[in-house]
Structures are given as structure tokens and as C-alpha cells.
């Protein structure tokens, strides 16, 4: 089973930026879809962004224009650049592979990382 290790979370003020990374044990270019999800305390997990095998990207409406998903095939790493952060962006962020891209959602064979915490203070 593929292993995913997220990093890059932290605490920032409103308007700040963070770059999350997700190192995969498999070849990231082989996944038809890879994605980032987040979950705030007391809320359901929600999709944030996804990227497919052709590098086409998909975003939740709440992050469009502020977040950018990308991947580095040579490093087998998935990234999430988050700009103009808002308090409502706070939560645990998880990367996942073998997801669906349209719409962004988990599938029975989706593999998950352990998560990285993002805190945004107002």
C-alpha cells in the first residue's frame, strides 16, 4: 500500500501563506487523480483541490484563486500552495491518491496521509 507523508502545516495570520507537501512512496505520475482534503473540528471532511494524470487541476469554490495544487513527478511529491489564508481554511489537511477528480472525492481504494495541521488566526 502506498505511503503518504504530509508536511508544511503551521500557524499563520489571516492573509498569510503556507505550502503543504505530500511525499508519496509510489510514482505520483501514475495516479489518475491525487487530491488534498481538509477537516475542521466538528465538521465533515471536505475536498480542497485535485490534480489528474494530465495535470488538469480542480478546486473547491471556496479556494479558487487562492490555492494551487501541483506535483513534481521527479520527487514523487504533491503540493498545495495556499495564499490569502482565512480563518475558515484552518483544519487538518490530508493528501490522498487514487481519488476521483470530477467531483473530487474519496474512493474505496483511496490512500491517505496522516495529515498536517493548519491554523489561521484573525
PDB file of C-alpha atoms in Angstrom:
ATOM      1  CA  UNK A   1       0.000   0.000   0.000  1.00  0.00           C
ATOM      2  CA  UNK A   2       1.265   3.452  -0.874  1.00  0.00           C
ATOM      3  CA  UNK A   3       2.517   5.629   1.961  1.00  0.00           C
ATOM      4  CA  UNK A   4       1.901   9.365   2.040  1.00  0.00           C
ATOM      5  CA  UNK A   5       3.669  11.815   4.338  1.00  0.00           C
ATOM      6  CA  UNK A   6       2.412  15.384   4.582  1.00  0.00           C
ATOM      7  CA  UNK A   7       4.390  18.341   5.872  1.00  0.00           C
ATOM      8  CA  UNK A   8       4.326  22.109   5.775  1.00  0.00           C
ATOM      9  CA  UNK A   9       1.427  22.877   8.066  1.00  0.00           C
ATOM     10  CA  UNK A  10       1.698  25.564  10.696  1.00  0.00           C
ATOM     11  CA  UNK A  11       0.171  28.647  12.198  1.00  0.00           C
ATOM     12  CA  UNK A  12      -0.256  31.846  10.189  1.00  0.00           C
ATOM     13  CA  UNK A  13      -2.248  35.033  10.396  1.00  0.00           C
ATOM     14  CA  UNK A  14      -5.113  35.881   8.090  1.00  0.00           C
ATOM     15  CA  UNK A  15      -3.746  36.715   4.674  1.00  0.00           C
ATOM     16  CA  UNK A  16      -0.662  34.576   5.126  1.00  0.00           C
ATOM     17  CA  UNK A  17       0.597  31.698   3.028  1.00  0.00           C
ATOM     18  CA  UNK A  18       1.649  28.109   3.528  1.00  0.00           C
ATOM     19  CA  UNK A  19       2.914  25.416   1.193  1.00  0.00           C
ATOM     20  CA  UNK A  20       1.956  21.871   2.011  1.00  0.00           C
ATOM     21  CA  UNK A  21       3.908  18.917   0.673  1.00  0.00           C
ATOM     22  CA  UNK A  22       2.970  15.264   0.369  1.00  0.00           C
ATOM     23  CA  UNK A  23       5.716  12.768  -0.320  1.00  0.00           C
ATOM     24  CA  UNK A  24       4.440   9.527  -1.821  1.00  0.00           C
ATOM     25  CA  UNK A  25       6.089   6.122  -1.795  1.00  0.00           C
ATOM     26  CA  UNK A  26       4.701   5.424  -5.252  1.00  0.00           C
ATOM     27  CA  UNK A  27       5.240   7.194  -8.530  1.00  0.00           C
ATOM     28  CA  UNK A  28       2.969  10.221  -8.295  1.00  0.00           C
ATOM     29  CA  UNK A  29       2.609  10.445 -12.066  1.00  0.00           C
ATOM     30  CA  UNK A  30       0.923   7.029 -12.138  1.00  0.00           C
ATOM     31  CA  UNK A  31      -2.111   8.171 -10.168  1.00  0.00           C
ATOM     32  CA  UNK A  32      -5.073   9.198 -12.284  1.00  0.00           C
ATOM     33  CA  UNK A  33      -6.046  11.622  -9.580  1.00  0.00           C
ATOM     34  CA  UNK A  34      -4.437  12.947  -6.408  1.00  0.00           C
ATOM     35  CA  UNK A  35      -6.057  15.406  -4.059  1.00  0.00           C
ATOM     36  CA  UNK A  36      -5.988  17.426  -0.888  1.00  0.00           C
ATOM     37  CA  UNK A  37      -8.808  17.322   1.655  1.00  0.00           C
ATOM     38  CA  UNK A  38      -9.278  19.125   4.931  1.00  0.00           C
ATOM     39  CA  UNK A  39     -11.288  18.651   8.076  1.00  0.00           C
ATOM     40  CA  UNK A  40     -12.041  21.224  10.732  1.00  0.00           C
ATOM     41  CA  UNK A  41     -13.045  20.194  14.262  1.00  0.00           C
ATOM     42  CA  UNK A  42     -16.689  19.197  14.374  1.00  0.00           C
ATOM     43  CA  UNK A  43     -17.046  19.344  10.608  1.00  0.00           C
ATOM     44  CA  UNK A  44     -17.026  16.790   7.845  1.00  0.00           C
ATOM     45  CA  UNK A  45     -14.013  16.246   5.661  1.00  0.00           C
ATOM     46  CA  UNK A  46     -14.180  18.339   2.515  1.00  0.00           C
ATOM     47  CA  UNK A  47     -12.351  18.269  -0.772  1.00  0.00           C
ATOM     48  CA  UNK A  48      -9.991  21.153  -1.445  1.00  0.00           C
ATOM     49  CA  UNK A  49      -8.144  20.514  -4.695  1.00  0.00           C
ATOM     50  CA  UNK A  50      -7.213  17.724  -7.077  1.00  0.00           C
ATOM     51  CA  UNK A  51      -4.877  17.116  -9.990  1.00  0.00           C
ATOM     52  CA  UNK A  52      -5.238  14.416 -12.598  1.00  0.00           C
ATOM     53  CA  UNK A  53      -2.820  12.481 -14.785  1.00  0.00           C
ATOM     54  CA  UNK A  54      -2.830  15.218 -17.431  1.00  0.00           C
ATOM     55  CA  UNK A  55      -2.049  17.846 -14.762  1.00  0.00           C
ATOM     56  CA  UNK A  56      -5.533  19.300 -15.067  1.00  0.00           C
ATOM     57  CA  UNK A  57      -6.469  20.861 -11.746  1.00  0.00           C
ATOM     58  CA  UNK A  58      -9.775  21.086  -9.911  1.00  0.00           C
ATOM     59  CA  UNK A  59     -10.670  23.239  -6.937  1.00  0.00           C
ATOM     60  CA  UNK A  60     -13.415  23.695  -4.420  1.00  0.00           C
ATOM     61  CA  UNK A  61     -15.168  27.009  -4.963  1.00  0.00           C
ATOM     62  CA  UNK A  62     -14.044  28.217  -1.548  1.00  0.00           C
ATOM     63  CA  UNK A  63     -10.344  28.089  -2.503  1.00  0.00           C
ATOM     64  CA  UNK A  64     -10.366  29.011  -6.190  1.00  0.00           C
ATOM     65  CA  UNK A  65      -7.906  31.772  -6.937  1.00  0.00           C
ATOM     66  CA  UNK A  66      -6.113  31.320  -3.606  1.00  0.00           C
ATOM     67  CA  UNK A  67      -4.864  27.727  -3.606  1.00  0.00           C
ATOM     68  CA  UNK A  68      -2.756  25.956  -6.209  1.00  0.00           C
ATOM     69  CA  UNK A  69      -2.227  22.205  -6.412  1.00  0.00           C
ATOM     70  CA  UNK A  70       0.774  20.835  -8.252  1.00  0.00           C
ATOM     71  CA  UNK A  71       3.018  17.810  -8.363  1.00  0.00           C
ATOM     72  CA  UNK A  72       6.655  17.063  -9.001  1.00  0.00           C
ATOM     73  CA  UNK A  73       6.957  13.715 -10.730  1.00  0.00           C
ATOM     74  CA  UNK A  74      10.711  13.507 -10.204  1.00  0.00           C
ATOM     75  CA  UNK A  75      10.268  13.934  -6.447  1.00  0.00           C
ATOM     76  CA  UNK A  76       7.028  11.928  -6.195  1.00  0.00           C
ATOM     77  CA  UNK A  77       5.578  14.839  -4.281  1.00  0.00           C
ATOM     78  CA  UNK A  78       2.223  16.579  -4.300  1.00  0.00           C
ATOM     79  CA  UNK A  79       1.990  20.218  -3.241  1.00  0.00           C
ATOM     80  CA  UNK A  80      -0.668  22.658  -2.135  1.00  0.00           C
ATOM     81  CA  UNK A  81       0.255  26.335  -2.205  1.00  0.00           C
ATOM     82  CA  UNK A  82      -2.175  28.258  -0.036  1.00  0.00           C
ATOM     83  CA  UNK A  83      -2.296  32.043  -0.265  1.00  0.00           C
ATOM     84  CA  UNK A  84      -4.573  34.666   1.271  1.00  0.00           C
ATOM     85  CA  UNK A  85      -5.463  32.261   4.056  1.00  0.00           C
ATOM     86  CA  UNK A  86      -8.632  32.821   6.030  1.00  0.00           C
ATOM     87  CA  UNK A  87      -9.655  31.524   9.462  1.00  0.00           C
ATOM     88  CA  UNK A  88     -12.150  29.203   7.745  1.00  0.00           C
ATOM     89  CA  UNK A  89      -9.227  27.492   5.969  1.00  0.00           C
ATOM     90  CA  UNK A  90      -7.973  26.120   9.275  1.00  0.00           C
ATOM     91  CA  UNK A  91      -8.053  22.381   9.874  1.00  0.00           C
ATOM     92  CA  UNK A  92      -6.210  19.162   9.333  1.00  0.00           C
ATOM     93  CA  UNK A  93      -5.107  18.797   5.737  1.00  0.00           C
ATOM     94  CA  UNK A  94      -4.752  15.358   4.193  1.00  0.00           C
ATOM     95  CA  UNK A  95      -3.329  14.316   0.875  1.00  0.00           C
ATOM     96  CA  UNK A  96      -4.791  11.370  -0.928  1.00  0.00           C
ATOM     97  CA  UNK A  97      -4.127   9.406  -4.088  1.00  0.00           C
ATOM     98  CA  UNK A  98      -6.393   7.258  -6.200  1.00  0.00           C
ATOM     99  CA  UNK A  99      -9.258   9.633  -5.621  1.00  0.00           C
ATOM    100  CA  UNK A 100     -11.818  10.876  -8.110  1.00  0.00           C
ATOM    101  CA  UNK A 101     -11.237  14.288  -9.643  1.00  0.00           C
ATOM    102  CA  UNK A 102     -14.682  15.108 -11.028  1.00  0.00           C
ATOM    103  CA  UNK A 103     -16.088  15.581  -8.489  1.00  0.00           C
ATOM    104  CA  UNK A 104     -13.230  15.487  -6.011  1.00  0.00           C
ATOM    105  CA  UNK A 105     -13.972  12.624  -3.651  1.00  0.00           C
ATOM    106  CA  UNK A 106     -12.518   9.609  -1.949  1.00  0.00           C
ATOM    107  CA  UNK A 107     -12.924   6.186  -3.492  1.00  0.00           C
ATOM    108  CA  UNK A 108     -12.771   2.712  -1.918  1.00  0.00           C
ATOM    109  CA  UNK A 109      -9.084   2.344  -2.846  1.00  0.00           C
ATOM    110  CA  UNK A 110      -8.035   5.862  -1.884  1.00  0.00           C
ATOM    111  CA  UNK A 111      -4.872   6.025   0.219  1.00  0.00           C
ATOM    112  CA  UNK A 112      -4.440   8.737   2.850  1.00  0.00           C
ATOM    113  CA  UNK A 113      -1.635  10.527   4.596  1.00  0.00           C
ATOM    114  CA  UNK A 114      -1.637  11.208   8.338  1.00  0.00           C
ATOM    115  CA  UNK A 115      -2.431  14.894   7.932  1.00  0.00           C
ATOM    116  CA  UNK A 116      -0.792  18.204   8.694  1.00  0.00           C
ATOM    117  CA  UNK A 117      -2.395  20.896  10.835  1.00  0.00           C
ATOM    118  CA  UNK A 118      -3.109  24.380   9.525  1.00  0.00           C
ATOM    119  CA  UNK A 119      -4.077  27.167  11.934  1.00  0.00           C
ATOM    120  CA  UNK A 120      -5.128  30.615  10.767  1.00  0.00           C
ATOM    121  CA  UNK A 121      -5.540  33.373  13.311  1.00  0.00           C
ATOM    122  CA  UNK A 122      -7.562  36.508  12.717  1.00  0.00           C
TER     123      UNK A 122
END
